[in-house]
Amino acid sequence: MRPEDIAQRVLTVGLAASVLLFALGLGSYLAAGYGDFPAKVLLMATTVLVATPFLTITAVIAAHVARREFYNAAVAIFVFLLMLLSVVLGLKH
Amino acid sequence: MEPLTLITIMLTLLPIGFLAALVGIGGGTIVVPLLTLVFHVDIKEAIAAGSVTVVATGVTSASRYLKQGLTNVRLGIFLNTSTVLGAIMGALFTLTAPPTVLYFAMSVLLLYVGINQITTSKGEVARIERGSFAKVKGDRLARLLRLSSSYYDKASEREVTYNVTRTPMGLLASVFAGLLSGMLGIGGGVLKVPIMNLVMNVPMKVAVATSKFMIGMTAATAACIYIEAGRVNPLIVAPTVLGISTGAFLGTKVMNRVRADRLKVIFGAVMMYIGYLMLARAIYAATGIELPGCLR
């Protein structure tokens, strides 16, 4: 599978899942007020949304490796590591 | 928060998502002041919500533009090596440069880029019609990483092939873009699009789509930090994400149908507006004089 195709699939699934969860959380808040359930669902929706780009680049790395495009895979792995580094540095600050 | 306020936030952010998808920016520069000034959201919560919102526009637009064959994934990941590196350096060294100087420098740069995009807008269509994007020879690094590609331009009804060139200069400029975005806490789409379009021979529509793909990745790292720090208020994030994602979805439906020269004019106008906001902020910080529309 081409990296573009796998990236598109991961992004679409991640987006659909997070939008559904956001709608569910917001709907239950409007129906019954802010409680434990809407809070957990909305946090889960945010986490799924934010995790989607990380999952996308992981899938792109796998696609490049499967197609033996090792230079592109190396570049993508480098970006993935930089993303993890910036999260770690940000948490330390 | 009142249900009516949530719906108002959602509807207000819809056109911002539309514009962000159309010109390849994250939208954080507009969303954060809007949440604080209009909806009186605490600045820390607004910044956290802004970063999640940028991820939302990035993910929405990237998924749609990939389906339309506009996004250049290889180029986006390649340029992200230097933008993320620059952003890390920028975030670490923010304290070494006075914010007023940074805002002033950024505003001058954005005003220049905005004018440049508008003045070169006619040339973009001519280059598409003459096939000039394919005539430029791709450099060695671009060939090694297979960065050159093509897309179908719906407005001109033709397949546009392009060869990516000046990759070292593009990488260097991307470090600078990342540095500024790290220092100022902005997504950096305002600089990524012109770097690709003006320096690397990438057609405007591909630059916009690829910028959106890159922005999603870089904003996700900042959003992770805000979630971990407990700064994300789900009740503010939910309507902003739903509103801006709907707007971005609609924007991606329109972008490839818009003529490339008009897209460049819209992009230039948005750049000049953001440049003006930053100039007003610099002037306010330095002199206390408040220009019209100044966002403190």
Short mmCIF file of C-alpha atoms in Angstrom, two decimals:
data_model
loop_
_atom_site.label_atom_id
_atom_site.label_comp_id
_atom_site.label_asym_id
_atom_site.label_seq_id
_atom_site.Cartn_x
_atom_site.Cartn_y
_atom_site.Cartn_z
CA MET A 1 0.00 0.00 0.00
CA ARG A 2 1.25 3.53 -0.82
CA PRO A 3 2.21 5.73 2.19
CA GLU A 4 -0.37 8.29 1.00
CA ASP A 5 -3.18 5.72 1.06
CA ILE A 6 -2.35 4.33 4.50
CA ALA A 7 -1.94 7.86 5.92
CA GLN A 8 -5.33 8.82 4.52
CA ARG A 9 -6.99 5.77 6.09
CA VAL A 10 -5.46 6.32 9.52
CA LEU A 11 -6.36 10.03 9.47
CA THR A 12 -9.94 9.34 8.38
CA VAL A 13 -10.53 6.64 11.03
CA GLY A 14 -8.93 8.79 13.77
CA LEU A 15 -10.96 11.83 12.78
CA ALA A 16 -14.25 9.89 12.57
CA ALA A 17 -13.68 8.24 15.96
CA SER A 18 -12.82 11.53 17.70
CA VAL A 19 -15.72 13.47 16.12
CA LEU A 20 -18.17 10.73 17.18
CA LEU A 21 -16.80 10.78 20.73
CA PHE A 22 -16.91 14.61 20.86
CA ALA A 23 -20.53 14.57 19.66
CA LEU A 24 -21.44 11.85 22.18
CA GLY A 25 -19.76 13.69 25.08
CA LEU A 26 -21.25 17.06 24.16
CA GLY A 27 -24.68 15.51 23.60
CA SER A 28 -24.70 13.81 27.01
CA TYR A 29 -23.54 17.08 28.62
CA LEU A 30 -26.39 19.00 27.01
CA ALA A 31 -28.88 16.27 27.99
CA ALA A 32 -27.87 15.60 31.58
CA GLY A 33 -25.29 18.21 32.63
CA TYR A 34 -21.56 17.89 33.26
CA GLY A 35 -20.69 14.71 35.09
CA ASP A 36 -18.22 11.85 35.09
CA PHE A 37 -19.44 10.29 31.81
CA PRO A 38 -19.24 13.38 29.52
CA ALA A 39 -15.88 14.37 31.06
CA LYS A 40 -14.36 10.95 30.36
CA VAL A 41 -15.79 10.70 26.84
CA LEU A 42 -14.59 14.22 25.89
CA LEU A 43 -11.10 13.54 27.25
CA MET A 44 -11.01 10.29 25.30
CA ALA A 45 -12.09 12.17 22.15
CA THR A 46 -9.25 14.68 22.63
CA THR A 47 -6.74 11.88 23.21
CA VAL A 48 -7.84 9.99 20.08
CA LEU A 49 -7.59 13.20 18.00
CA VAL A 50 -4.12 14.09 19.29
CA ALA A 51 -2.87 10.49 18.93
CA THR A 52 -3.95 10.35 15.26
CA PRO A 53 -0.91 12.20 13.78
CA PHE A 54 1.45 9.94 15.81
CA LEU A 55 -0.35 6.84 14.49
CA THR A 56 -0.26 8.28 10.96
CA ILE A 57 3.50 8.70 10.91
CA THR A 58 3.94 5.21 12.40
CA ALA A 59 1.80 3.80 9.59
CA VAL A 60 3.77 5.81 6.99
CA ILE A 61 7.05 4.38 8.35
CA ALA A 62 5.63 0.85 8.03
CA ALA A 63 4.47 1.56 4.46
CA HIS A 64 7.91 2.88 3.44
CA VAL A 65 9.64 -0.16 4.95
CA ALA A 66 7.21 -2.54 3.21
CA ARG A 67 7.98 -0.80 -0.11
CA ARG A 68 11.74 -0.93 0.65
CA GLU A 69 11.96 2.88 0.52
CA PHE A 70 14.56 2.96 3.26
CA TYR A 71 15.70 6.59 2.82
CA ASN A 72 12.11 7.81 3.23
CA ALA A 73 11.59 5.43 6.17
CA ALA A 74 14.72 6.81 7.86
CA VAL A 75 13.48 10.41 7.41
CA ALA A 76 10.06 9.49 8.83
CA ILE A 77 11.63 7.67 11.81
CA PHE A 78 13.77 10.77 12.48
CA VAL A 79 10.65 13.00 12.48
CA PHE A 80 8.81 10.56 14.76
CA LEU A 81 11.73 10.61 17.23
CA LEU A 82 11.84 14.42 17.10
CA MET A 83 8.10 14.53 17.88
CA LEU A 84 8.64 12.26 20.89
CA LEU A 85 11.64 14.37 21.97
CA SER A 86 9.61 17.59 21.83
CA VAL A 87 6.88 15.98 23.97
CA VAL A 88 9.48 14.84 26.54
CA LEU A 89 11.21 18.25 26.57
CA GLY A 90 7.87 20.02 26.87
CA LEU A 91 6.82 17.86 29.82
CA LYS A 92 10.13 18.56 31.59
CA HIS A 93 9.62 22.31 31.21
CA MET B 1 -20.82 26.77 30.30
CA GLU B 2 -24.23 27.60 28.80
CA PRO B 3 -25.43 25.38 25.90
CA LEU B 4 -26.03 28.51 23.81
CA THR B 5 -22.40 29.59 24.33
CA LEU B 6 -21.17 26.16 23.19
CA ILE B 7 -23.26 26.40 20.02
CA THR B 8 -22.06 29.98 19.43
CA ILE B 9 -18.40 28.87 19.77
CA MET B 10 -19.07 26.05 17.30
CA LEU B 11 -20.67 28.35 14.72
CA THR B 12 -18.06 31.11 15.16
CA LEU B 13 -15.19 28.70 14.52
CA LEU B 14 -16.75 27.19 11.40
CA PRO B 15 -15.57 29.95 9.00
CA ILE B 16 -12.11 29.95 10.62
CA GLY B 17 -11.80 26.22 9.89
CA PHE B 18 -12.92 26.90 6.31
CA LEU B 19 -10.25 29.59 5.85
CA ALA B 20 -7.53 27.51 7.55
CA ALA B 21 -8.17 24.60 5.17
CA LEU B 22 -8.26 26.94 2.19
CA VAL B 23 -4.88 28.61 2.82
CA GLY B 24 -2.98 25.90 4.73
CA ILE B 25 -2.67 27.51 8.16
CA GLY B 26 -3.49 25.99 11.55
CA GLY B 27 -5.77 28.80 12.69
CA GLY B 28 -4.36 29.02 16.23
CA THR B 29 -3.34 32.66 15.67
CA ILE B 30 -7.03 33.54 15.22
CA VAL B 31 -8.67 31.00 17.59
CA VAL B 32 -6.76 31.88 20.79
CA PRO B 33 -7.55 35.65 20.80
CA LEU B 34 -11.13 34.88 19.76
CA LEU B 35 -11.69 32.53 22.71
CA THR B 36 -10.13 34.95 25.22
CA LEU B 37 -11.57 38.25 23.93
CA VAL B 38 -15.04 37.19 22.76
CA PHE B 39 -15.85 34.16 24.94
CA HIS B 40 -13.77 35.21 27.98
CA VAL B 41 -11.98 31.88 28.20
CA ASP B 42 -8.93 31.83 30.47
CA ILE B 43 -5.79 32.46 28.37
CA LYS B 44 -4.08 29.20 29.46
CA GLU B 45 -7.18 27.15 28.59
CA ALA B 46 -7.53 29.06 25.30
CA ILE B 47 -3.93 28.29 24.28
CA ALA B 48 -4.43 24.59 25.13
CA ALA B 49 -7.74 24.51 23.22
CA GLY B 50 -6.02 26.36 20.34
CA SER B 51 -3.35 23.66 20.02
CA VAL B 52 -5.98 20.87 19.93
CA THR B 53 -7.94 22.92 17.38
CA VAL B 54 -4.87 23.14 15.13
CA VAL B 55 -4.57 19.33 15.29
CA ALA B 56 -8.26 19.11 14.34
CA THR B 57 -7.91 21.31 11.24
CA GLY B 58 -4.69 19.48 10.33
CA VAL B 59 -6.21 15.99 10.62
CA THR B 60 -9.47 16.95 8.88
CA SER B 61 -7.79 18.75 5.98
CA ALA B 62 -4.98 16.21 5.58
CA SER B 63 -7.39 13.28 5.31
CA ARG B 64 -9.45 15.08 2.64
CA TYR B 65 -6.47 16.46 0.67
CA LEU B 66 -4.80 13.03 0.66
CA LYS B 67 -7.96 11.57 -0.84
CA GLN B 68 -7.88 14.30 -3.53
CA GLY B 69 -4.23 13.45 -4.33
CA LEU B 70 -3.00 16.93 -3.37
CA THR B 71 -0.80 16.20 -0.32
CA ASN B 72 2.85 15.31 -0.87
CA VAL B 73 3.48 13.05 2.16
CA ARG B 74 7.18 12.51 1.40
CA LEU B 75 7.83 16.24 1.10
CA GLY B 76 5.81 17.02 4.24
CA ILE B 77 7.72 14.51 6.37
CA PHE B 78 11.05 15.59 4.85
CA LEU B 79 10.46 19.28 5.68
CA ASN B 80 9.16 18.39 9.13
CA THR B 81 12.68 17.17 10.05
CA SER B 82 13.87 20.76 10.13
CA THR B 83 10.65 22.50 11.25
CA VAL B 84 10.29 20.28 14.33
CA LEU B 85 14.01 20.70 15.08
CA GLY B 86 13.65 24.48 14.68
CA ALA B 87 10.53 24.51 16.88
CA ILE B 88 12.36 22.65 19.66
CA MET B 89 15.26 25.15 19.48
CA GLY B 90 12.78 28.05 19.33
CA ALA B 91 10.87 26.85 22.39
CA LEU B 92 14.11 26.37 24.34
CA PHE B 93 15.58 29.77 23.44
CA THR B 94 12.46 31.94 23.64
CA LEU B 95 13.75 33.77 26.66
CA THR B 96 16.91 34.95 24.89
CA ALA B 97 15.02 37.24 22.47
CA PRO B 98 12.56 39.97 23.56
CA PRO B 99 8.99 39.10 22.38
CA THR B 100 8.50 42.63 20.97
CA VAL B 101 11.44 42.16 18.59
CA LEU B 102 10.14 38.72 17.58
CA TYR B 103 6.63 40.00 16.87
CA PHE B 104 8.03 42.94 14.91
CA ALA B 105 10.33 40.68 12.84
CA MET B 106 7.51 38.22 12.18
CA SER B 107 5.09 40.99 11.16
CA VAL B 108 7.59 42.44 8.65
CA LEU B 109 8.16 38.96 7.22
CA LEU B 110 4.43 38.21 6.94
CA LEU B 111 3.65 41.56 5.31
CA TYR B 112 6.44 40.92 2.80
CA VAL B 113 5.22 37.35 2.10
CA GLY B 114 1.61 38.59 1.79
CA ILE B 115 2.52 41.25 -0.78
CA ASN B 116 4.77 38.79 -2.62
CA GLN B 117 1.99 36.17 -2.87
CA ILE B 118 -0.44 38.73 -4.28
CA THR B 119 2.02 40.18 -6.81
CA THR B 120 3.04 36.71 -8.06
CA SER B 121 -0.52 35.34 -8.21
CA LYS B 122 -0.97 35.73 -11.98
CA GLY B 123 2.29 33.93 -12.61
CA GLU B 124 1.03 30.78 -10.85
CA VAL B 125 -1.76 30.21 -13.38
CA ALA B 126 0.58 30.91 -16.29
CA ARG B 127 3.09 28.41 -14.89
CA ILE B 128 0.35 25.75 -14.58
CA GLU B 129 -0.83 26.38 -18.15
CA ARG B 130 2.72 26.33 -19.60
CA GLY B 131 3.71 23.25 -17.57
CA SER B 132 6.60 25.22 -16.03
CA PHE B 133 6.49 23.32 -12.73
CA ALA B 134 7.63 20.20 -14.62
CA LYS B 135 10.35 21.99 -16.61
CA VAL B 136 12.39 22.87 -13.53
CA LYS B 137 14.97 20.15 -12.84
CA GLY B 138 14.59 18.44 -9.45
CA ASP B 139 17.77 18.37 -7.34
CA ARG B 140 19.65 15.25 -6.26
CA LEU B 141 18.11 15.00 -2.77
CA ALA B 142 14.60 15.44 -4.17
CA ARG B 143 15.26 12.63 -6.65
CA LEU B 144 16.71 10.36 -3.96
CA LEU B 145 13.65 10.80 -1.74
CA ARG B 146 11.22 10.85 -4.71
CA LEU B 147 9.77 14.19 -3.65
CA SER B 148 8.53 15.23 -7.09
CA SER B 149 4.95 14.34 -7.93
CA SER B 150 1.79 15.50 -9.71
CA TYR B 151 -1.85 16.36 -8.96
CA TYR B 152 -5.04 16.99 -10.87
CA ASP B 153 -6.01 20.68 -10.83
CA LYS B 154 -9.81 20.86 -10.96
CA ALA B 155 -9.90 24.60 -11.68
CA SER B 156 -7.72 24.37 -14.80
CA GLU B 157 -8.80 20.78 -15.57
CA ARG B 158 -5.29 19.43 -16.11
CA GLU B 159 -2.71 17.17 -14.49
CA VAL B 160 0.06 19.33 -13.03
CA THR B 161 3.47 17.67 -12.71
CA TYR B 162 6.11 19.37 -10.57
CA ASN B 163 9.76 18.75 -9.70
CA VAL B 164 10.91 19.72 -6.23
CA THR B 165 14.12 21.75 -6.21
CA ARG B 166 16.37 23.74 -3.85
CA THR B 167 15.79 21.21 -1.05
CA PRO B 168 18.79 22.40 1.05
CA MET B 169 17.46 25.99 0.94
CA GLY B 170 13.95 24.71 1.76
CA LEU B 171 15.31 22.76 4.73
CA LEU B 172 17.22 25.81 6.01
CA ALA B 173 14.18 28.06 5.61
CA SER B 174 12.07 25.44 7.42
CA VAL B 175 14.46 25.52 10.39
CA PHE B 176 13.88 29.29 10.50
CA ALA B 177 10.08 28.77 10.23
CA GLY B 178 10.20 26.20 13.03
CA LEU B 179 12.37 28.51 15.13
CA LEU B 180 9.90 31.37 14.82
CA SER B 181 6.89 29.14 15.44
CA GLY B 182 8.56 27.68 18.54
CA MET B 183 9.43 31.16 19.84
CA LEU B 184 6.01 32.68 19.12
CA GLY B 185 3.90 29.56 19.80
CA ILE B 186 2.28 29.53 16.35
CA GLY B 187 1.79 26.59 13.98
CA GLY B 188 3.99 27.99 11.22
CA GLY B 189 1.74 27.29 8.24
CA VAL B 190 2.07 30.97 7.37
CA LEU B 191 5.73 30.30 6.54
CA LYS B 192 5.60 26.68 5.33
CA VAL B 193 3.33 27.44 2.37
CA PRO B 194 5.50 30.25 0.90
CA ILE B 195 8.71 28.25 1.46
CA MET B 196 7.35 25.37 -0.61
CA ASN B 197 5.70 27.58 -3.22
CA LEU B 198 8.28 30.33 -3.67
CA VAL B 199 11.52 28.45 -2.92
CA MET B 200 10.97 24.78 -3.80
CA ASN B 201 8.87 24.97 -7.00
CA VAL B 202 5.80 23.37 -5.38
CA PRO B 203 2.41 24.49 -6.80
CA MET B 204 0.30 26.55 -4.40
CA LYS B 205 -2.41 23.92 -3.90
CA VAL B 206 0.09 21.18 -3.09
CA ALA B 207 1.89 23.58 -0.71
CA VAL B 208 -1.40 24.31 1.11
CA ALA B 209 -2.34 20.60 1.37
CA THR B 210 1.16 19.53 2.45
CA SER B 211 1.31 22.35 5.02
CA LYS B 212 -1.92 21.07 6.59
CA PHE B 213 -0.43 17.56 6.80
CA MET B 214 2.70 18.95 8.51
CA ILE B 215 0.78 21.19 10.92
CA GLY B 216 -1.24 18.28 12.31
CA MET B 217 1.97 16.48 13.25
CA THR B 218 3.72 19.42 14.87
CA ALA B 219 0.64 20.65 16.76
CA ALA B 220 0.01 17.16 18.17
CA THR B 221 3.25 17.33 20.17
CA ALA B 222 2.19 20.61 21.83
CA ALA B 223 -1.33 19.28 22.47
CA CYS B 224 0.13 16.18 24.20
CA ILE B 225 1.96 18.45 26.63
CA TYR B 226 -1.20 20.45 27.41
CA ILE B 227 -3.25 17.26 28.00
CA GLU B 228 -0.56 15.88 30.33
CA ALA B 229 -0.41 19.21 32.20
CA GLY B 230 -4.21 19.08 32.70
CA ARG B 231 -4.75 22.38 30.88
CA VAL B 232 -7.25 21.03 28.34
CA ASN B 233 -10.82 21.91 29.25
CA PRO B 234 -12.92 19.33 27.34
CA LEU B 235 -16.00 21.57 27.40
CA ILE B 236 -14.15 24.28 25.47
CA VAL B 237 -12.26 21.88 23.22
CA ALA B 238 -15.39 19.97 22.10
CA PRO B 239 -17.28 22.85 20.43
CA THR B 240 -14.08 24.36 18.99
CA VAL B 241 -13.06 21.03 17.44
CA LEU B 242 -16.54 20.25 16.08
CA GLY B 243 -16.93 23.77 14.64
CA ILE B 244 -13.47 24.07 13.13
CA SER B 245 -13.45 20.50 11.74
CA THR B 246 -16.77 21.09 9.96
CA GLY B 247 -15.40 24.34 8.51
CA ALA B 248 -12.15 22.65 7.46
CA PHE B 249 -14.10 19.81 5.81
CA LEU B 250 -16.05 22.36 3.75
CA GLY B 251 -12.84 24.27 2.93
CA THR B 252 -11.21 21.14 1.50
CA LYS B 253 -14.24 20.65 -0.78
CA VAL B 254 -13.68 24.09 -2.28
CA MET B 255 -9.88 24.54 -2.39
CA ASN B 256 -9.04 22.53 -5.52
CA ARG B 257 -11.88 24.22 -7.44
CA VAL B 258 -10.54 27.71 -6.73
CA ARG B 259 -8.19 29.17 -9.37
CA ALA B 260 -4.59 29.13 -8.13
CA ASP B 261 -4.17 32.91 -8.58
CA ARG B 262 -7.24 33.65 -6.45
CA LEU B 263 -6.00 31.21 -3.80
CA LYS B 264 -2.69 33.11 -3.68
CA VAL B 265 -4.50 36.43 -3.30
CA ILE B 266 -6.61 35.02 -0.41
CA PHE B 267 -3.47 33.58 1.18
CA GLY B 268 -1.63 36.91 0.75
CA ALA B 269 -4.51 38.82 2.33
CA VAL B 270 -4.61 36.45 5.34
CA MET B 271 -0.82 36.81 5.73
CA MET B 272 -1.07 40.60 5.68
CA TYR B 273 -3.88 40.53 8.26
CA ILE B 274 -1.91 38.27 10.63
CA GLY B 275 1.18 40.42 9.97
CA TYR B 276 -0.78 43.52 10.94
CA LEU B 277 -2.03 41.82 14.15
CA MET B 278 1.55 41.00 15.11
CA LEU B 279 2.75 44.52 14.27
CA ALA B 280 -0.05 46.00 16.40
CA ARG B 281 0.95 43.69 19.25
CA ALA B 282 4.62 44.72 18.96
CA ILE B 283 3.73 48.42 18.91
CA TYR B 284 1.42 47.99 21.91
CA ALA B 285 4.11 46.11 23.88
CA ALA B 286 6.78 48.72 23.04
CA THR B 287 4.83 51.98 23.32
CA GLY B 288 1.42 51.21 24.86
CA ILE B 289 -0.29 52.64 21.75
CA GLU B 290 -3.28 50.49 20.81
CA LEU B 291 -3.90 50.22 17.05
CA PRO B 292 -7.37 49.22 15.77
CA GLY B 293 -7.97 45.48 16.20
CA CYS B 294 -4.96 45.15 18.51
CA LEU B 295 -5.06 41.80 20.35
CA ARG B 296 -3.06 42.16 23.55
#
